[in-house]
Structures are given as structure tokens and as C-alpha cells.
Rosetta silent file (secondary structure, phi, psi, omega in degrees, C-alpha in Angstrom):
SEQUENCE: MSIEQADLSMVGDVARTQDVELRAPFALRCGAALVDYTVVAGIAAFATLLARMFGGGSRTAGATVMEFGFIAAAVVVLADLFVLPGLTGRTLGKWVTGLRIERRDGEPVGFLRALVRHTIGYLVSLLTLGLGFLLAAFNREGRALHDLLAGTVVVRASARVRPR
SCORE:     score description
SCORE:     0.000 S_00000001
   1 L     0.000  131.471  179.626  145.541   87.739   18.348 S_00000001
   2 L   -78.269  167.494  179.273  142.604   87.815   20.732 S_00000001
   3 H   -62.557  -39.357 -179.832  140.992   84.721   22.203 S_00000001
   4 H   -62.917  -42.528  179.044  137.919   85.254   20.008 S_00000001
   5 H   -64.972  -40.158  178.645  140.046   85.390   16.853 S_00000001
   6 H   -63.343  -42.001  178.584  141.918   82.247   17.918 S_00000001
   7 H   -61.670  -42.526 -179.534  138.607   80.463   18.564 S_00000001
   8 H   -66.179  -38.280  179.431  137.319   81.471   15.128 S_00000001
   9 H   -68.113  -34.280  177.212  140.489   80.303   13.404 S_00000001
  10 H   -67.264  -37.633  177.210  140.218   76.951   15.183 S_00000001
  11 H   -61.419  -41.484  177.410  136.611   76.615   14.015 S_00000001
  12 H   -62.562  -40.717  178.008  137.815   77.182   10.458 S_00000001
  13 H   -64.604  -41.195  178.533  140.490   74.497   10.886 S_00000001
  14 H   -64.200  -42.715  179.517  137.926   72.047   12.261 S_00000001
  15 H   -61.639  -43.235  178.792  135.565   72.784    9.362 S_00000001
  16 H   -64.727  -39.902  178.145  138.364   72.195    6.843 S_00000001
  17 H   -63.663  -42.996  178.835  139.325   68.950    8.605 S_00000001
  18 H   -63.377  -39.685  178.657  135.700   67.792    8.567 S_00000001
  19 H   -60.389  -41.855  179.710  135.442   68.619    4.850 S_00000001
  20 H   -65.696  -40.115  179.749  138.500   66.470    4.137 S_00000001
  21 H   -67.877  -33.872  179.873  137.048   63.620    6.219 S_00000001
  22 H   -74.916  -31.551 -174.859  133.688   63.883    4.420 S_00000001
  23 E   -58.109  137.108  178.382  135.233   64.007    0.972 S_00000001
  24 L   -76.286  126.221  177.112  134.977   60.798   -1.018 S_00000001
  25 L   -62.293  146.376 -177.709  138.422   59.392   -1.822 S_00000001
  26 H   -57.992  -39.951 -179.239  139.175   59.212   -5.538 S_00000001
  27 H   -62.520  -39.197  177.671  139.750   55.450   -5.368 S_00000001
  28 H   -67.695  -37.261  176.738  136.278   54.891   -3.894 S_00000001
  29 H   -62.735  -41.030  177.328  134.745   57.075   -6.605 S_00000001
  30 H   -64.552  -40.190  177.392  136.515   54.933   -9.221 S_00000001
  31 H   -61.827  -41.025  178.042  135.240   51.800   -7.487 S_00000001
  32 H   -63.153  -43.104  178.426  131.681   53.138   -7.564 S_00000001
  33 H   -63.582  -39.443  178.819  131.964   53.883  -11.285 S_00000001
  34 H   -61.918  -42.840  177.696  133.340   50.391  -11.883 S_00000001
  35 H   -62.520  -46.912 -179.659  130.340   48.829  -10.110 S_00000001
  36 H   -57.742  -48.465 -177.328  127.902   51.000  -12.090 S_00000001
  37 H   -70.878  -32.724  178.442  129.471   50.141  -15.435 S_00000001
  38 H   -65.476  -40.424  178.629  129.854   46.451  -14.554 S_00000001
  39 H   -61.458  -49.324 -178.338  126.126   46.135  -13.831 S_00000001
  40 H   -66.067  -45.691  179.700  125.139   47.727  -17.150 S_00000001
  41 H   -64.670  -34.798  177.995  127.774   45.860  -19.164 S_00000001
  42 H   -63.450  -40.912  177.513  126.766   42.628  -17.459 S_00000001
  43 H   -64.226  -46.819  179.728  123.154   43.036  -18.565 S_00000001
  44 H   -63.414  -40.723  179.972  124.198   43.791  -22.143 S_00000001
  45 H   -66.657  -40.996  178.478  126.667   40.865  -22.164 S_00000001
  46 H   -63.537  -41.901  177.669  124.067   38.456  -20.779 S_00000001
  47 H   -63.254  -40.362  178.612  121.560   39.575  -23.438 S_00000001
  48 H   -64.411  -42.514  178.156  124.194   39.083  -26.133 S_00000001
  49 H   -60.846  -46.665  178.583  124.988   35.607  -24.819 S_00000001
  50 H   -62.593  -40.276  179.679  121.306   34.641  -24.816 S_00000001
  51 H   -62.195  -40.132  177.987  120.855   36.061  -28.313 S_00000001
  52 H   -64.668  -37.320  179.772  123.753   33.923  -29.568 S_00000001
  53 H   -68.241  -35.737 -178.369  122.202   30.863  -27.961 S_00000001
  54 H   -85.548   -7.511  177.179  118.811   31.512  -29.596 S_00000001
  55 L   105.760  162.936 -177.102  120.308   32.173  -33.020 S_00000001
  56 L   -98.878 -170.053 -179.671  121.018   35.181  -35.222 S_00000001
  57 L    98.405  158.775 -175.080  119.072   37.107  -37.815 S_00000001
  58 L   -82.742  -15.593 -177.928  116.733   40.052  -37.574 S_00000001
  59 L  -119.768   35.553 -177.983  113.510   38.022  -37.186 S_00000001
  60 L  -114.677  170.277  176.136  114.598   35.393  -34.701 S_00000001
  61 H   -61.679  -33.149  178.937  114.179   34.841  -30.992 S_00000001
  62 H   -61.440  -41.306  178.715  117.837   35.833  -30.627 S_00000001
  63 H   -65.676  -38.506  178.572  117.169   39.284  -32.058 S_00000001
  64 H   -64.981  -43.489  178.040  114.218   39.719  -29.702 S_00000001
  65 H   -62.223  -42.128  179.357  116.328   38.707  -26.705 S_00000001
  66 H   -61.272  -46.438  179.054  119.063   41.123  -27.800 S_00000001
  67 H   -61.764  -44.602  178.411  116.578   43.997  -28.098 S_00000001
  68 H   -60.481  -42.053  179.623  115.085   43.172  -24.711 S_00000001
  69 H   -62.293  -41.912  179.563  118.567   43.080  -23.164 S_00000001
  70 H   -71.163  -33.912  174.957  119.499   46.487  -24.510 S_00000001
  71 H   -65.737  -43.095  177.818  116.177   47.942  -23.366 S_00000001
  72 H   -61.137  -42.423  178.340  116.779   46.440  -19.911 S_00000001
  73 H   -62.969  -40.838  178.962  120.296   47.928  -19.849 S_00000001
  74 H   -64.318  -40.372  178.236  118.897   51.349  -20.841 S_00000001
  75 H   -63.825  -42.312  178.641  116.295   51.173  -18.059 S_00000001
  76 H   -63.508  -41.477  177.994  119.000   50.272  -15.532 S_00000001
  77 H   -61.120  -47.462  179.440  121.157   53.198  -16.735 S_00000001
  78 H   -60.321  -44.658  179.199  118.229   55.623  -16.393 S_00000001
  79 H   -65.023  -43.126 -174.837  117.401   54.315  -12.932 S_00000001
  80 H   -71.806  -36.009 -175.367  121.032   54.274  -11.807 S_00000001
  81 H   -95.849  -21.035 -176.031  122.038   57.708  -13.083 S_00000001
  82 H  -121.297  -51.068 -174.733  118.844   59.726  -12.649 S_00000001
  83 H   -71.432  -54.849 -178.984  116.179   58.089  -10.475 S_00000001
  84 H   -59.796  -48.220  177.275  118.338   56.660   -7.670 S_00000001
  85 H   -62.432  -36.629  178.802  120.529   59.779   -7.295 S_00000001
  86 H   -64.193  -36.149 -178.898  117.428   61.983   -7.421 S_00000001
  87 H   -87.311  -42.360 -170.495  115.756   59.985   -4.650 S_00000001
  88 H  -119.465  -12.358 -175.065  118.683   58.820   -2.507 S_00000001
  89 L    79.120   12.047 -176.431  121.805   60.653   -3.698 S_00000001
  90 L  -135.339  143.645  165.266  123.353   57.311   -4.629 S_00000001
  91 L   -92.160  175.850  176.069  123.939   55.160   -7.671 S_00000001
  92 H   -58.569  -43.489 -179.923  124.297   51.401   -7.207 S_00000001
  93 H   -64.501  -39.463  179.108  128.071   51.834   -7.166 S_00000001
  94 H   -69.462  -33.485  176.101  127.960   54.635   -4.617 S_00000001
  95 H   -63.643  -45.627 -179.339  125.679   52.517   -2.431 S_00000001
  96 H   -63.636  -39.116 -176.409  128.178   49.616   -2.549 S_00000001
  97 H   -91.157   -0.683  177.162  131.150   51.892   -1.780 S_00000001
  98 L    76.167   31.928  179.731  129.364   53.923    0.915 S_00000001
  99 E  -112.641  162.677  178.090  129.319   57.222   -0.968 S_00000001
 100 E  -145.234  142.659  173.841  126.590   59.792   -1.580 S_00000001
 101 E   -93.262  133.587  174.575  126.081   62.678   -4.019 S_00000001
 102 E  -146.537  168.437  174.650  124.746   65.867   -2.481 S_00000001
 103 E   -70.091  163.680 -178.725  124.607   69.567   -3.144 S_00000001
 104 L   -61.335  -27.912 -179.582  127.493   71.622   -1.812 S_00000001
 105 L   -85.323    5.354  177.707  125.283   72.867    1.028 S_00000001
 106 L    89.843   -4.503  179.157  124.596   69.277    2.132 S_00000001
 107 L   -77.047  162.469  177.851  121.037   69.170    0.816 S_00000001
 108 E   -58.276  148.947 -174.931  119.772   66.283   -1.363 S_00000001
 109 L   -68.919  -39.316 -179.799  120.936   66.391   -4.985 S_00000001
 110 H    76.669  164.674 -174.715  117.449   66.164   -6.547 S_00000001
 111 H   -68.822  -41.456 -176.535  116.468   65.031  -10.031 S_00000001
 112 H   -64.527  -46.739  178.383  117.453   68.171  -11.962 S_00000001
 113 H   -65.045  -37.669  176.889  120.998   68.293  -10.601 S_00000001
 114 H   -62.213  -40.380  178.495  121.344   64.536  -11.128 S_00000001
 115 H   -63.790  -48.210  179.319  120.250   65.043  -14.735 S_00000001
 116 H   -62.595  -45.602 -177.527  122.723   67.907  -15.302 S_00000001
 117 H   -60.427  -44.344 -172.689  125.534   66.038  -13.514 S_00000001
 118 H   -93.125   -5.001  174.989  125.111   62.798  -15.435 S_00000001
 119 H  -112.081  -75.512 -177.909  124.364   64.232  -18.898 S_00000001
 120 H   -61.344  -45.855 -178.578  125.945   67.626  -19.520 S_00000001
 121 H   -61.243  -46.826  178.887  128.586   67.117  -16.832 S_00000001
 122 H   -66.267  -39.667  179.771  129.667   63.688  -18.050 S_00000001
 123 H   -61.052  -46.827  179.494  129.635   64.828  -21.682 S_00000001
 124 H   -64.324  -40.350  178.026  131.899   67.797  -20.916 S_00000001
 125 H   -63.596  -37.558  177.003  134.174   65.563  -18.813 S_00000001
 126 H   -69.752  -36.980  179.719  134.423   63.095  -21.698 S_00000001
 127 H   -65.057  -21.787  176.276  135.126   65.895  -24.182 S_00000001
 128 L   -87.704   18.482 -179.493  138.189   66.791  -22.102 S_00000001
 129 L    60.329   34.486  176.868  139.449   63.255  -22.844 S_00000001
 130 L    88.773   -7.106 -179.029  138.657   62.164  -19.296 S_00000001
 131 H   -65.315  -28.220  177.331  140.558   64.962  -17.575 S_00000001
 132 H   -61.707  -34.207  176.949  137.272   66.249  -16.155 S_00000001
 133 H   -73.761  -40.193 -178.702  136.942   63.017  -14.185 S_00000001
 134 H   -66.897  -20.081  179.160  140.576   63.118  -13.012 S_00000001
 135 H   -54.255  -32.467 -179.689  140.030   66.595  -11.583 S_00000001
 136 H   -61.482  -27.715 -179.720  138.491   64.901   -8.520 S_00000001
 137 H   -74.525  -23.133 -173.723  141.886   63.415   -7.652 S_00000001
 138 H  -115.378   -9.235 -179.432  143.562   66.830   -7.524 S_00000001
 139 L   -81.196  135.854 -178.077  140.755   69.152   -6.386 S_00000001
 140 L   -57.355  -36.390  179.788  140.863   70.079   -2.676 S_00000001
 141 L   -88.397   -1.281 -179.168  137.146   69.303   -2.348 S_00000001
 142 L    70.718   27.657 -176.583  137.460   66.121   -4.421 S_00000001
 143 L   -99.021  130.548  175.001  135.082   67.507   -7.045 S_00000001
 144 L   -84.604  173.567 -178.367  135.255   66.422  -10.673 S_00000001
 145 H   -58.688  -41.089  179.761  134.235   68.683  -13.552 S_00000001
 146 H   -66.498  -28.619  174.193  130.696   67.270  -13.602 S_00000001
 147 H   -69.772  -42.096  179.260  130.414   68.066   -9.865 S_00000001
 148 H   -62.952  -41.692 -179.521  131.554   71.641  -10.468 S_00000001
 149 H   -67.505  -35.919 -176.018  129.020   72.086  -13.287 S_00000001
 150 H   -94.586   -6.548 -178.378  126.117   70.646  -11.268 S_00000001
 151 L    71.454   35.951 -178.251  127.035   72.176   -7.905 S_00000001
 152 E  -118.189  167.679  175.430  127.441   68.753   -6.292 S_00000001
 153 E  -144.524  147.430  176.678  129.974   66.969   -4.131 S_00000001
 154 E  -104.724  126.382 -176.312  130.482   63.265   -3.408 S_00000001
 155 E  -126.946  165.807  172.224  130.907   62.451    0.286 S_00000001
 156 E   -70.617  128.336 -175.946  131.162   59.419    2.503 S_00000001
 157 L   -66.312  -31.424 -176.976  127.567   58.520    3.324 S_00000001
 158 L   -84.726  -10.091 -173.991  128.377   57.495    6.900 S_00000001
 159 L   -77.539  -23.537 -176.632  130.375   60.632    7.720 S_00000001
 160 L  -147.362  138.356  173.939  127.423   62.960    8.055 S_00000001
 161 L   -92.209  124.457 -177.325  123.745   62.524    8.712 S_00000001
 162 L   -68.084  133.695  177.548  121.793   64.670    6.302 S_00000001
 163 L   -66.020  144.762  179.501  119.443   67.165    8.032 S_00000001
 164 L  -107.004    0.000    0.000  115.747   66.481    7.463 S_00000001
């Protein structure tokens, strides 16, 4: 093996090592999902609690509070799964856990990929009875089924500065 070939093979090893270091650990991805779902469930639970306090029935203040709470939860879901990832590459949970969604080439994820990832990708992952999500634990790149479908990867946000 020539020196040039040895140098090139070392570059490949360094690149693979960097990819492993950049990859988001499965446990952190689960933590991010837990934060995301806790925020949404918390809003819905708080609205339900307020509705119970204000009384039941379809024409009461309680029903209005319940409707407002579910609308607020829907707005938070839309912002968390589409707007924030499209703008920053992060959901609330990924921000808390220090993770970021990006394209495989390191570029920002954008709104369209965020939409595909969090709608079609999640639906297909759910249809596999959750195995699509577990794929991230066993995939060398740490990519779940929704990442494979959208062409995205979840990385540690502090591990690499995105080129501008």
C-alpha cells in the first residue's frame, strides 16, 4: 500500500469516526420525543382540567375552554413539528436535548422535508408498529425510517457548525 492510499484510508476512518460522534444517540432521541409529547399532552391536560373546573356540557364555559385547549395544542404541534424544524432544524425536545435535524449533506432540513418527515415518515413508522422508530437504535447512521424517507439525519447540535 502506498503512502497516498494509506492517507486516504485514514481520511475515511476519520470521517466514519466523525459521523459516529455527530450521530444523535438513541436515548437522546427518545428524550427529545418525550419532551415534545409532554408539552403537547400538558396543554391538553391543562385544558381538560380547566374545562372540568368550569363545568361540563356543550354550551358551557368548560366546553369553550376545552376547545381552546385543543386548538392551542394543535398550534403547538404544528409549530413544533413543522415550523421550528423548518426554521432551525429543531423541535422543542431536540432543543432541550441538544440535537438537530438536518439533511444528509449537512444542509438545513427546510419546511418540505420537515413536513415529509413528520407526516408521511411518522405514519409509515407507526404502521410498522413502531419498528420504524426503533430502526434508529440499530442503524449505523442512527437514522429511523422517517429519516430514511425524508433524507434527514439527527445529529448533536454542538458537534458541528452548519456552513452558512
